[in-house]
PDB file of C-alpha atoms and ligand atoms in Angstrom:
ATOM      1  CA  MET B   1    -193.201 303.380 215.257  1.00 46.00           C
ATOM      2  CA  ALA B   2    -190.574 305.207 212.655  1.00 46.00           C
ATOM      3  CA  LYS B   3    -191.433 305.327 208.888  1.00 52.00           C
ATOM      4  CA  ALA B   4    -190.456 302.417 207.144  1.00 62.00           C
ATOM      5  CA  ASN B   5    -187.290 302.853 204.879  1.00 78.00           C
ATOM      6  CA  VAL B   6    -185.650 299.307 204.723  1.00 93.00           C
ATOM      7  CA  SER B   7    -186.177 296.143 202.848  1.00 96.00           C
ATOM      8  CA  LEU B   8    -186.419 292.717 203.548  1.00 97.00           C
ATOM      9  CA  SER B   9    -185.506 291.165 200.193  1.00 97.00           C
ATOM     10  CA  GLY B  10    -184.260 288.117 200.122  1.00 97.00           C
ATOM     11  CA  LYS B  11    -183.904 288.169 203.822  1.00 98.00           C
ATOM     12  CA  ASP B  12    -184.503 285.145 206.336  1.00 98.00           C
ATOM     13  CA  ILE B  13    -187.380 285.816 209.167  1.00 98.00           C
ATOM     14  CA  LEU B  14    -185.659 283.763 211.916  1.00 98.00           C
ATOM     15  CA  ASP B  15    -186.845 285.886 215.139  1.00 98.00           C
ATOM     16  CA  LEU B  16    -188.011 289.010 216.191  1.00 98.00           C
ATOM     17  CA  ALA B  17    -184.849 290.118 218.429  1.00 97.00           C
ATOM     18  CA  SER B  18    -182.600 290.214 215.330  1.00 97.00           C
ATOM     19  CA  MET B  19    -185.117 292.703 213.369  1.00 98.00           C
ATOM     20  CA  SER B  20    -185.145 296.490 213.667  1.00 97.00           C
ATOM     21  CA  VAL B  21    -188.263 298.403 214.725  1.00 97.00           C
ATOM     22  CA  GLU B  22    -188.052 299.843 211.076  1.00 97.00           C
ATOM     23  CA  GLU B  23    -188.543 296.412 209.826  1.00 98.00           C
ATOM     24  CA  TYR B  24    -191.364 295.762 212.295  1.00 98.00           C
ATOM     25  CA  GLU B  25    -192.990 298.787 210.694  1.00 97.00           C
ATOM     26  CA  LEU B  26    -192.238 297.893 207.179  1.00 97.00           C
ATOM     27  CA  VAL B  27    -194.005 294.432 207.968  1.00 98.00           C
ATOM     28  CA  MET B  28    -196.983 296.415 209.909  1.00 98.00           C
ATOM     29  CA  GLN B  29    -197.540 298.807 206.806  1.00 97.00           C
ATOM     30  CA  THR B  30    -197.620 295.929 204.286  1.00 97.00           C
ATOM     31  CA  ALA B  31    -200.010 294.014 206.464  1.00 98.00           C
ATOM     32  CA  MET B  32    -202.269 296.433 206.516  1.00 97.00           C
ATOM     33  CA  GLU B  33    -202.661 296.583 202.272  1.00 96.00           C
ATOM     34  CA  MET B  34    -202.517 292.839 202.485  1.00 97.00           C
ATOM     35  CA  LYS B  35    -205.693 292.912 204.483  1.00 97.00           C
ATOM     36  CA  LYS B  36    -207.474 295.060 202.086  1.00 96.00           C
ATOM     37  CA  ILE B  37    -207.007 292.037 199.904  1.00 96.00           C
ATOM     38  CA  MET B  38    -208.051 289.584 202.268  1.00 97.00           C
ATOM     39  CA  LYS B  39    -211.761 291.559 202.060  1.00 96.00           C
ATOM     40  CA  ARG B  40    -211.819 291.544 198.594  1.00 95.00           C
ATOM     41  CA  ASP B  41    -214.540 289.121 196.865  1.00 95.00           C
ATOM     42  CA  ILE B  42    -211.350 287.685 194.475  1.00 95.00           C
ATOM     43  CA  LYS B  43    -208.593 287.800 197.138  1.00 94.00           C
ATOM     44  CA  LYS B  44    -205.930 287.115 194.764  1.00 94.00           C
ATOM     45  CA  VAL B  45    -203.257 289.095 193.370  1.00 96.00           C
ATOM     46  CA  PRO B  46    -200.372 288.017 190.826  1.00 96.00           C
ATOM     47  CA  SER B  47    -197.560 289.530 193.257  1.00 96.00           C
ATOM     48  CA  LEU B  48    -195.863 286.258 193.532  1.00 97.00           C
ATOM     49  CA  ARG B  49    -196.878 284.406 190.189  1.00 96.00           C
ATOM     50  CA  GLY B  50    -194.139 282.116 189.320  1.00 97.00           C
ATOM     51  CA  LYS B  51    -192.890 281.778 193.228  1.00 98.00           C
ATOM     52  CA  SER B  52    -193.019 278.422 194.873  1.00 98.00           C
ATOM     53  CA  ILE B  53    -193.306 277.982 198.515  1.00 98.00           C
ATOM     54  CA  ILE B  54    -193.001 274.949 200.517  1.00 98.00           C
ATOM     55  CA  ASN B  55    -194.306 274.775 204.092  1.00 98.00           C
ATOM     56  CA  LEU B  56    -192.160 272.321 205.750  1.00 97.00           C
ATOM     57  CA  PHE B  57    -193.844 271.108 209.107  1.00 97.00           C
ATOM     58  CA  TYR B  58    -192.203 268.974 211.308  1.00 96.00           C
ATOM     59  CA  GLU B  59    -194.824 269.381 214.033  1.00 95.00           C
ATOM     60  CA  ALA B  60    -198.298 270.148 213.984  1.00 94.00           C
ATOM     61  CA  SER B  61    -199.971 273.109 213.325  1.00 96.00           C
ATOM     62  CA  THR B  62    -203.130 274.415 212.220  1.00 96.00           C
ATOM     63  CA  ARG B  63    -202.979 278.175 212.244  1.00 98.00           C
ATOM     64  CA  THR B  64    -199.770 279.016 210.878  1.00 98.00           C
ATOM     65  CA  ARG B  65    -199.293 276.411 208.155  1.00 98.00           C
ATOM     66  CA  THR B  66    -202.802 277.283 206.770  1.00 98.00           C
ATOM     67  CA  SER B  67    -202.489 280.831 207.231  1.00 98.00           C
ATOM     68  CA  PHE B  68    -198.822 280.553 205.269  1.00 98.00           C
ATOM     69  CA  GLU B  69    -200.620 278.380 202.599  1.00 98.00           C
ATOM     70  CA  LEU B  70    -203.373 280.927 202.152  1.00 98.00           C
ATOM     71  CA  ALA B  71    -201.426 283.899 202.105  1.00 98.00           C
ATOM     72  CA  GLY B  72    -199.105 282.629 199.488  1.00 98.00           C
ATOM     73  CA  LYS B  73    -202.166 281.742 197.199  1.00 98.00           C
ATOM     74  CA  TYR B  74    -203.704 284.928 197.714  1.00 98.00           C
ATOM     75  CA  LEU B  75    -200.260 286.291 196.430  1.00 97.00           C
ATOM     76  CA  GLY B  76    -200.336 284.017 193.379  1.00 97.00           C
ATOM     77  CA  ALA B  77    -197.517 281.524 194.131  1.00 98.00           C
ATOM     78  CA  ASP B  78    -197.461 277.914 194.170  1.00 98.00           C
ATOM     79  CA  VAL B  79    -197.685 276.439 197.428  1.00 98.00           C
ATOM     80  CA  VAL B  80    -196.713 272.700 198.691  1.00 97.00           C
ATOM     81  CA  ASN B  81    -197.148 271.590 201.987  1.00 96.00           C
ATOM     82  CA  ILE B  82    -195.074 268.698 203.738  1.00 96.00           C
ATOM     83  CA  THR B  83    -195.513 267.275 206.914  1.00 95.00           C
ATOM     84  CA  THR B  84    -193.156 264.814 208.426  1.00 90.00           C
ATOM     85  CA  ALA B  85    -195.897 262.223 208.857  1.00 88.00           C
ATOM     86  CA  GLY B  86    -196.135 261.858 205.003  1.00 87.00           C
ATOM     87  CA  SER B  87    -192.592 262.293 204.226  1.00 91.00           C
ATOM     88  CA  SER B  88    -189.217 261.044 203.689  1.00 93.00           C
ATOM     89  CA  VAL B  89    -188.093 261.776 206.975  1.00 91.00           C
ATOM     90  CA  THR B  90    -190.216 258.966 208.331  1.00 92.00           C
ATOM     91  CA  LYS B  91    -187.577 256.836 206.593  1.00 94.00           C
ATOM     92  CA  GLY B  92    -184.742 258.240 208.509  1.00 93.00           C
ATOM     93  CA  GLU B  93    -183.589 261.714 205.719  1.00 95.00           C
ATOM     94  CA  CYS B  94    -182.167 264.175 208.116  1.00 96.00           C
ATOM     95  CA  LEU B  95    -182.901 267.911 208.081  1.00 96.00           C
ATOM     96  CA  ARG B  96    -179.764 268.608 205.781  1.00 97.00           C
ATOM     97  CA  ASP B  97    -180.767 266.278 203.331  1.00 97.00           C
ATOM     98  CA  THR B  98    -184.560 267.619 203.214  1.00 96.00           C
ATOM     99  CA  ILE B  99    -183.461 271.250 202.940  1.00 97.00           C
ATOM    100  CA  LEU B 100    -181.574 270.507 199.731  1.00 96.00           C
ATOM    101  CA  THR B 101    -183.941 268.124 198.427  1.00 96.00           C
ATOM    102  CA  VAL B 102    -186.533 270.910 198.502  1.00 95.00           C
ATOM    103  CA  GLN B 103    -184.224 273.538 197.481  1.00 94.00           C
ATOM    104  CA  ALA B 104    -183.287 271.573 194.471  1.00 95.00           C
ATOM    105  CA  MET B 105    -186.814 272.073 193.540  1.00 95.00           C
ATOM    106  CA  ALA B 106    -186.074 275.347 192.755  1.00 95.00           C
ATOM    107  CA  CYS B 107    -188.575 276.742 195.595  1.00 97.00           C
ATOM    108  CA  ASP B 108    -188.089 280.316 196.742  1.00 98.00           C
ATOM    109  CA  ALA B 109    -189.272 280.345 200.130  1.00 98.00           C
ATOM    110  CA  ILE B 110    -189.114 277.699 202.835  1.00 98.00           C
ATOM    111  CA  VAL B 111    -191.422 277.961 205.630  1.00 98.00           C
ATOM    112  CA  MET B 112    -190.348 275.827 208.589  1.00 98.00           C
ATOM    113  CA  ARG B 113    -191.372 274.231 211.884  1.00 98.00           C
ATOM    114  CA  HIS B 114    -189.397 272.255 213.666  1.00 97.00           C
ATOM    115  CA  PRO B 115    -188.971 271.217 217.319  1.00 95.00           C
ATOM    116  CA  VAL B 116    -185.408 272.230 217.824  1.00 96.00           C
ATOM    117  CA  GLU B 117    -184.062 275.364 218.849  1.00 97.00           C
ATOM    118  CA  GLY B 118    -182.049 276.914 216.294  1.00 98.00           C
ATOM    119  CA  SER B 119    -183.527 274.621 213.465  1.00 98.00           C
ATOM    120  CA  SER B 120    -184.737 277.662 210.969  1.00 98.00           C
ATOM    121  CA  ALA B 121    -181.269 279.023 211.500  1.00 98.00           C
ATOM    122  CA  TYR B 122    -179.323 275.795 210.495  1.00 98.00           C
ATOM    123  CA  ALA B 123    -182.027 275.353 207.199  1.00 98.00           C
ATOM    124  CA  ALA B 124    -180.966 279.418 206.327  1.00 98.00           C
ATOM    125  CA  GLY B 125    -177.361 278.502 206.340  1.00 98.00           C
ATOM    126  CA  ILE B 126    -177.343 275.696 203.676  1.00 97.00           C
ATOM    127  CA  SER B 127    -180.569 276.981 201.725  1.00 96.00           C
ATOM    128  CA  ASP B 128    -180.306 279.544 199.115  1.00 96.00           C
ATOM    129  CA  ALA B 129    -184.474 280.240 199.527  1.00 98.00           C
ATOM    130  CA  VAL B 130    -185.647 282.523 201.915  1.00 98.00           C
ATOM    131  CA  VAL B 131    -186.461 280.613 205.427  1.00 98.00           C
ATOM    132  CA  ILE B 132    -189.122 281.669 207.520  1.00 98.00           C
ATOM    133  CA  ASN B 133    -189.188 280.433 211.064  1.00 98.00           C
ATOM    134  CA  ALA B 134    -192.468 279.055 211.619  1.00 98.00           C
ATOM    135  CA  GLY B 135    -191.902 278.018 215.060  1.00 98.00           C
ATOM    136  CA  ASP B 136    -188.455 276.390 216.552  1.00 98.00           C
ATOM    137  CA  GLY B 137    -188.919 274.406 219.454  1.00 96.00           C
ATOM    138  CA  ALA B 138    -189.046 276.855 222.879  1.00 95.00           C
ATOM    139  CA  HIS B 139    -186.708 279.652 220.729  1.00 97.00           C
ATOM    140  CA  ALA B 140    -188.729 282.062 218.638  1.00 98.00           C
ATOM    141  CA  HIS B 141    -192.142 282.404 216.543  1.00 98.00           C
ATOM    142  CA  PRO B 142    -191.671 285.261 214.879  1.00 98.00           C
ATOM    143  CA  THR B 143    -194.487 285.431 212.562  1.00 98.00           C
ATOM    144  CA  GLN B 144    -196.975 285.064 215.841  1.00 98.00           C
ATOM    145  CA  GLY B 145    -195.101 288.084 217.602  1.00 98.00           C
ATOM    146  CA  LEU B 146    -195.682 290.063 214.278  1.00 98.00           C
ATOM    147  CA  LEU B 147    -199.488 288.992 213.883  1.00 98.00           C
ATOM    148  CA  ASP B 148    -199.766 289.783 217.789  1.00 98.00           C
ATOM    149  CA  MET B 149    -198.343 293.455 217.114  1.00 98.00           C
ATOM    150  CA  PHE B 150    -200.556 293.900 214.061  1.00 98.00           C
ATOM    151  CA  THR B 151    -203.399 293.126 216.325  1.00 98.00           C
ATOM    152  CA  ILE B 152    -202.767 295.733 219.076  1.00 98.00           C
ATOM    153  CA  ARG B 153    -202.010 298.281 216.514  1.00 98.00           C
ATOM    154  CA  GLU B 154    -204.911 297.748 214.793  1.00 97.00           C
ATOM    155  CA  LYS B 155    -206.916 298.429 218.068  1.00 97.00           C
ATOM    156  CA  GLY B 156    -205.092 301.935 218.069  1.00 96.00           C
ATOM    157  CA  ARG B 157    -202.995 301.106 220.851  1.00 96.00           C
ATOM    158  CA  ASP B 158    -199.210 302.692 221.369  1.00 95.00           C
ATOM    159  CA  PHE B 159    -196.265 300.445 222.694  1.00 97.00           C
ATOM    160  CA  LYS B 160    -194.584 302.930 224.694  1.00 95.00           C
ATOM    161  CA  ASN B 161    -197.479 303.473 227.111  1.00 83.00           C
ATOM    162  CA  LEU B 162    -198.442 299.937 227.480  1.00 97.00           C
ATOM    163  CA  LYS B 163    -198.313 297.460 230.567  1.00 98.00           C
ATOM    164  CA  MET B 164    -198.070 293.801 228.935  1.00 98.00           C
ATOM    165  CA  ALA B 165    -198.658 290.769 230.793  1.00 98.00           C
ATOM    166  CA  ILE B 166    -197.266 287.664 229.737  1.00 98.00           C
ATOM    167  CA  VAL B 167    -198.976 284.345 231.861  1.00 98.00           C
ATOM    168  CA  GLY B 168    -198.466 281.109 231.815  1.00 95.00           C
ATOM    169  CA  ASP B 169    -195.563 278.604 230.478  1.00 93.00           C
ATOM    170  CA  ILE B 170    -192.918 281.016 229.638  1.00 95.00           C
ATOM    171  CA  LEU B 171    -190.379 278.260 229.980  1.00 93.00           C
ATOM    172  CA  TYR B 172    -191.274 276.412 226.773  1.00 92.00           C
ATOM    173  CA  SER B 173    -193.115 279.329 224.952  1.00 95.00           C
ATOM    174  CA  ARG B 174    -191.374 280.486 221.558  1.00 97.00           C
ATOM    175  CA  VAL B 175    -194.540 283.038 221.576  1.00 98.00           C
ATOM    176  CA  ALA B 176    -193.575 284.636 224.756  1.00 98.00           C
ATOM    177  CA  ARG B 177    -189.496 285.001 223.921  1.00 98.00           C
ATOM    178  CA  SER B 178    -190.742 286.541 220.412  1.00 98.00           C
ATOM    179  CA  ASN B 179    -193.104 288.970 221.778  1.00 98.00           C
ATOM    180  CA  ILE B 180    -191.114 289.861 224.616  1.00 98.00           C
ATOM    181  CA  ALA B 181    -188.203 290.857 222.183  1.00 98.00           C
ATOM    182  CA  ALA B 182    -190.254 293.061 220.107  1.00 98.00           C
ATOM    183  CA  TRP B 183    -192.382 294.720 222.848  1.00 98.00           C
ATOM    184  CA  THR B 184    -189.323 295.563 224.595  1.00 98.00           C
ATOM    185  CA  LYS B 185    -188.118 297.096 221.967  1.00 98.00           C
ATOM    186  CA  LEU B 186    -191.043 299.003 221.134  1.00 98.00           C
ATOM    187  CA  GLY B 187    -190.562 300.651 224.630  1.00 97.00           C
ATOM    188  CA  ALA B 188    -193.588 298.456 226.478  1.00 98.00           C
ATOM    189  CA  ASP B 189    -193.684 297.611 230.318  1.00 98.00           C
ATOM    190  CA  VAL B 190    -193.592 293.576 229.963  1.00 98.00           C
ATOM    191  CA  HIS B 191    -194.438 291.610 232.722  1.00 98.00           C
ATOM    192  CA  VAL B 192    -194.479 287.647 233.116  1.00 98.00           C
ATOM    193  CA  ALA B 193    -196.232 285.205 235.598  1.00 98.00           C
ATOM    194  CA  GLY B 194    -196.640 281.757 236.204  1.00 95.00           C
ATOM    195  CA  PRO B 195    -195.512 278.761 237.937  1.00 92.00           C
ATOM    196  CA  ALA B 196    -191.758 279.253 239.380  1.00 92.00           C
ATOM    197  CA  THR B 197    -191.174 275.982 237.380  1.00 91.00           C
ATOM    198  CA  LEU B 198    -192.191 277.491 233.905  1.00 92.00           C
ATOM    199  CA  ILE B 199    -190.503 280.728 234.643  1.00 95.00           C
ATOM    200  CA  PRO B 200    -186.874 280.497 232.777  1.00 94.00           C
ATOM    201  CA  HIS B 201    -183.897 281.402 234.777  1.00 91.00           C
ATOM    202  CA  ASP B 202    -182.467 284.632 234.458  1.00 92.00           C
ATOM    203  CA  ILE B 203    -185.546 286.106 232.235  1.00 96.00           C
ATOM    204  CA  GLU B 204    -185.137 289.610 233.721  1.00 96.00           C
ATOM    205  CA  LYS B 205    -182.454 290.180 231.413  1.00 96.00           C
ATOM    206  CA  LEU B 206    -184.626 290.343 228.944  1.00 97.00           C
ATOM    207  CA  GLY B 207    -185.851 293.278 230.465  1.00 97.00           C
ATOM    208  CA  VAL B 208    -189.244 291.777 232.027  1.00 98.00           C
ATOM    209  CA  THR B 209    -190.645 292.076 235.362  1.00 98.00           C
ATOM    210  CA  VAL B 210    -191.211 288.852 236.931  1.00 98.00           C
ATOM    211  CA  HIS B 211    -194.081 288.056 239.339  1.00 97.00           C
ATOM    212  CA  GLN B 212    -195.047 284.792 241.105  1.00 92.00           C
ATOM    213  CA  ARG B 213    -198.841 285.815 241.141  1.00 96.00           C
ATOM    214  CA  VAL B 214    -200.515 286.100 237.634  1.00 97.00           C
ATOM    215  CA  GLU B 215    -202.778 288.955 239.348  1.00 98.00           C
ATOM    216  CA  GLU B 216    -199.481 291.271 240.004  1.00 98.00           C
ATOM    217  CA  ALA B 217    -198.944 291.159 236.416  1.00 98.00           C
ATOM    218  CA  ILE B 218    -202.496 291.545 235.139  1.00 98.00           C
ATOM    219  CA  GLU B 219    -202.970 294.322 237.252  1.00 98.00           C
ATOM    220  CA  GLY B 220    -203.654 297.515 235.333  1.00 98.00           C
ATOM    221  CA  ALA B 221    -202.473 295.723 232.129  1.00 98.00           C
ATOM    222  CA  ASP B 222    -203.512 296.803 229.060  1.00 98.00           C
ATOM    223  CA  VAL B 223    -202.664 293.292 226.980  1.00 98.00           C
ATOM    224  CA  VAL B 224    -203.157 290.218 228.657  1.00 98.00           C
ATOM    225  CA  ASP B 225    -201.169 287.197 226.370  1.00 98.00           C
ATOM    226  CA  ILE B 226    -202.111 284.194 227.851  1.00 98.00           C
ATOM    227  CA  LEU B 227    -199.705 280.916 226.909  1.00 97.00           C
ATOM    228  CA  ARG B 228    -200.726 277.639 225.901  1.00 92.00           C
ATOM    229  CA  ILE B 229    -199.634 274.905 228.670  1.00 89.00           C
ATOM    230  CA  GLN B 230    -197.341 272.727 226.183  1.00 80.00           C
ATOM    231  CA  LEU B 231    -198.655 269.770 227.425  1.00 75.00           C
ATOM    232  CA  GLU B 232    -196.360 267.981 224.524  1.00 71.00           C
ATOM    233  CA  ARG B 233    -193.102 269.694 225.969  1.00 68.00           C
ATOM    234  CA  GLN B 234    -194.098 269.250 229.750  1.00 66.00           C
ATOM    235  CA  LYS B 235    -191.855 267.184 231.660  1.00 67.00           C
ATOM    236  CA  SER B 236    -193.715 266.213 235.075  1.00 67.00           C
ATOM    237  CA  GLY B 237    -194.160 267.747 237.961  1.00 72.00           C
ATOM    238  CA  LEU B 238    -193.453 271.267 236.622  1.00 77.00           C
ATOM    239  CA  PHE B 239    -196.938 272.598 237.787  1.00 76.00           C
ATOM    240  CA  PRO B 240    -199.578 270.674 240.234  1.00 73.00           C
ATOM    241  CA  THR B 241    -202.714 269.035 238.767  1.00 84.00           C
ATOM    242  CA  PRO B 242    -204.285 271.018 235.519  1.00 87.00           C
ATOM    243  CA  ARG B 243    -207.286 271.365 238.123  1.00 91.00           C
ATOM    244  CA  GLU B 244    -204.571 273.384 240.892  1.00 91.00           C
ATOM    245  CA  TYR B 245    -202.824 275.179 237.905  1.00 91.00           C
ATOM    246  CA  ALA B 246    -206.274 276.390 236.449  1.00 94.00           C
ATOM    247  CA  ARG B 247    -207.332 278.030 240.152  1.00 95.00           C
ATOM    248  CA  ILE B 248    -203.822 279.196 240.368  1.00 95.00           C
ATOM    249  CA  PHE B 249    -202.812 280.448 237.612  1.00 95.00           C
ATOM    250  CA  GLY B 250    -205.672 280.135 235.112  1.00 96.00           C
ATOM    251  CA  ILE B 251    -207.210 283.249 233.663  1.00 98.00           C
ATOM    252  CA  ASN B 252    -210.733 283.625 234.239  1.00 98.00           C
ATOM    253  CA  GLU B 253    -213.071 286.853 234.559  1.00 97.00           C
ATOM    254  CA  GLN B 254    -212.571 287.432 238.131  1.00 97.00           C
ATOM    255  CA  LYS B 255    -208.448 287.804 237.675  1.00 98.00           C
ATOM    256  CA  LEU B 256    -209.381 289.348 234.455  1.00 98.00           C
ATOM    257  CA  LYS B 257    -210.970 292.092 235.937  1.00 98.00           C
ATOM    258  CA  LEU B 258    -207.743 293.385 237.545  1.00 98.00           C
ATOM    259  CA  ALA B 259    -206.798 294.504 234.363  1.00 98.00           C
ATOM    260  CA  LYS B 260    -207.693 297.640 232.575  1.00 98.00           C
ATOM    261  CA  PRO B 261    -211.316 297.686 231.153  1.00 98.00           C
ATOM    262  CA  ASP B 262    -210.509 297.969 227.413  1.00 98.00           C
ATOM    263  CA  VAL B 263    -207.504 294.993 228.299  1.00 98.00           C
ATOM    264  CA  ILE B 264    -206.866 293.154 225.253  1.00 98.00           C
ATOM    265  CA  VAL B 265    -206.672 289.332 225.701  1.00 98.00           C
ATOM    266  CA  LEU B 266    -204.338 287.543 223.392  1.00 98.00           C
ATOM    267  CA  HIS B 267    -203.828 283.691 222.992  1.00 98.00           C
ATOM    268  CA  PRO B 268    -202.023 282.095 220.299  1.00 97.00           C
ATOM    269  CA  GLY B 269    -203.959 279.346 220.220  1.00 96.00           C
ATOM    270  CA  PRO B 270    -204.859 276.331 220.533  1.00 95.00           C
ATOM    271  CA  MET B 271    -206.691 276.765 223.865  1.00 95.00           C
ATOM    272  CA  ASN B 272    -206.548 274.286 226.779  1.00 93.00           C
ATOM    273  CA  ARG B 273    -209.817 275.825 227.872  1.00 93.00           C
ATOM    274  CA  GLY B 274    -210.658 275.434 231.314  1.00 93.00           C
ATOM    275  CA  LEU B 275    -206.895 275.231 231.998  1.00 93.00           C
ATOM    276  CA  GLU B 276    -204.890 278.293 231.458  1.00 96.00           C
ATOM    277  CA  ILE B 277    -207.987 280.110 229.870  1.00 97.00           C
ATOM    278  CA  SER B 278    -211.468 279.882 230.819  1.00 97.00           C
ATOM    279  CA  TRP B 279    -214.737 279.511 228.402  1.00 95.00           C
ATOM    280  CA  GLU B 280    -215.483 282.934 229.138  1.00 97.00           C
ATOM    281  CA  VAL B 281    -212.433 284.641 229.050  1.00 98.00           C
ATOM    282  CA  GLY B 282    -211.780 282.844 225.741  1.00 96.00           C
ATOM    283  CA  TYR B 283    -215.132 284.194 224.222  1.00 94.00           C
ATOM    284  CA  CYS B 284    -215.186 287.662 226.122  1.00 97.00           C
ATOM    285  CA  ASP B 285    -215.705 290.795 224.007  1.00 97.00           C
ATOM    286  CA  ASN B 286    -211.935 291.938 225.214  1.00 98.00           C
ATOM    287  CA  ALA B 287    -210.571 288.832 223.257  1.00 98.00           C
ATOM    288  CA  ALA B 288    -208.879 289.192 219.959  1.00 98.00           C
ATOM    289  CA  ILE B 289    -208.017 285.577 219.484  1.00 97.00           C
ATOM    290  CA  ARG B 290    -209.931 284.976 216.281  1.00 96.00           C
ATOM    291  CA  ASP B 291    -208.442 288.791 215.081  1.00 98.00           C
ATOM    292  CA  GLU B 292    -205.129 287.161 215.832  1.00 98.00           C
ATOM    293  CA  VAL B 293    -205.868 284.438 213.690  1.00 98.00           C
ATOM    294  CA  GLN B 294    -207.301 286.885 210.772  1.00 98.00           C
ATOM    295  CA  ASN B 295    -204.394 289.168 210.870  1.00 98.00           C
ATOM    296  CA  GLY B 296    -201.800 286.042 210.776  1.00 98.00           C
ATOM    297  CA  VAL B 297    -202.778 285.410 207.232  1.00 98.00           C
ATOM    298  CA  ALA B 298    -201.901 289.459 206.118  1.00 98.00           C
ATOM    299  CA  VAL B 299    -198.908 289.346 208.339  1.00 98.00           C
ATOM    300  CA  ARG B 300    -197.847 286.207 206.412  1.00 98.00           C
ATOM    301  CA  MET B 301    -198.723 287.729 203.278  1.00 98.00           C
ATOM    302  CA  ALA B 302    -196.677 290.444 204.087  1.00 98.00           C
ATOM    303  CA  LEU B 303    -193.658 288.758 204.863  1.00 98.00           C
ATOM    304  CA  LEU B 304    -193.902 286.612 201.772  1.00 98.00           C
ATOM    305  CA  PHE B 305    -194.330 289.439 199.527  1.00 98.00           C
ATOM    306  CA  LEU B 306    -191.633 291.458 201.065  1.00 98.00           C
ATOM    307  CA  THR B 307    -188.956 288.961 201.386  1.00 98.00           C
ATOM    308  CA  LEU B 308    -189.748 287.347 197.701  1.00 98.00           C
ATOM    309  CA  THR B 309    -190.039 290.674 196.061  1.00 96.00           C
ATOM    310  CA  GLY B 310    -188.760 293.253 198.099  1.00 91.00           C
ATOM    311  CA  GLY B 311    -191.914 294.981 198.273  1.00 88.00           C
ATOM    312  CA  LYS B 312    -192.451 295.482 194.868  1.00 78.00           C
ATOM    313  CA  LYS B 313    -196.011 297.276 193.632  1.00 74.00           C
ATOM    314  CA  ILE B 314    -198.835 294.984 194.954  1.00 75.00           C
ATOM    315  CA  GLU B 315    -201.219 294.819 191.906  1.00 71.00           C
ATOM    316  CA  ASN B 316    -204.552 295.611 191.726  1.00 60.00           C
ATOM    317  CA  ILE B 317    -204.624 296.609 195.276  1.00 60.00           C
ATOM    318  CA  ASP B 318    -207.848 298.830 195.100  1.00 57.00           C
TER     319      ASP B 318
HETATM  320  N1   CP W   1    -200.102 279.958 217.142  1.00 69.31           N
HETATM  321  C1   CP W   1    -199.840 278.757 216.620  1.00 69.31           C
HETATM  322  O1   CP W   1    -198.655 278.527 216.387  1.00 69.31           O
HETATM  323  O2   CP W   1    -200.704 278.184 216.425  1.00 69.31           O
HETATM  324  P1   CP W   1    -200.471 276.374 215.341  1.00 69.31           P
HETATM  325  O3   CP W   1    -199.591 275.637 216.213  1.00 69.31           O
HETATM  326  O4   CP W   1    -201.937 276.082 214.980  1.00 69.31           O
HETATM  327  O5   CP W   1    -199.855 277.038 214.321  1.00 69.31           O
END
C-alpha cells in the first residue's frame, strides 16, 4: 500500500468504492495505533473529549452498534444510541426530520444503519455532522470492509498476491459489495460463488470471476469470506430448502480443504451455523471471525478520530 498522506477530516464515510487506496492506508495505520489503546488496562484517551456521536440504527445490530459505541467512549466522546423501536420513528417521523433533529442537538457524527440503499448518502446531504454508513440495505458496509482489510493485513498478507473467495448470498450483501470494491482496488483476484438466484446480474463488471460451484471459488483461496444468508431480506424461492443450501453451498471442513492450508476464514456475523457455515468451520483455527469483531472497534476508533479531528495527535498512546 502507498504511504498515507491524505486527510479524512470532516469526510462522510459512505462506501469503499469512493475511497482511495491512500485513504484505506491512513485508516489501517491509525487503527494499528488504536489497537494499542484497546490493549491497555485503562482503555481511554481524551482525543474526542467534547465531541458527541449519535448511533442511529434503523436495523438490528450487535457488532457494529456496540463497537461504534465503545470506539467513541474509548476516545472520550459522548455517545448516544437511538434505535427505531424506542424512538419517534415509531410515531411516523421521517428520516429527514430525524436527521435534522439529532443535528440540532449539536452532534458531531451520525453513525447510521438503515434498510434502504442510499439512505446514508441522503443523510450526509442534509446534515452538517460527519455521517458514517453502518450499513445501508444491500449497498455498502464500509466499516465492515475496512475491518476485514485490517484483519487480513494483520495476518501479514499482501492483497496483490491473494485469491479471495466470497461465497453465499451476494445479492443482498452490502459486505460483499464493500469487500469487492476494496479488494479489487487493492489488486486481489476476487471470486464469487453462490446460488444463481443470489448472484446479481452483471456482477462481473465489478471485476470479479463468478462461479456456480463454491468449490471452484474456494480452490486455492487465501481468504474465504462466508456471507450470512440474510433471512430477513430473502424473498421466497431464491434457494432450495435450508438443508439443500447447507449441502450445496454451505462451507464445511471438507469444502474448506480445497483452499490454501493457511486460508483466512471471514464471516461478518451473525452466523447462521449449520446453514452457510458449519459449526466446525466457525470455530476452526483458520477462522478470524473474532479477530474481525475486535478489529472492528479499532477501525471504528480510527474512523471517528480521523473524521472528527483530522488525525491530530493521539494522546498518551504509550
Ligand atoms: N457485521 C455486522 O454488521 O454485524 P451486526 O449486524 O451485528 O452489526
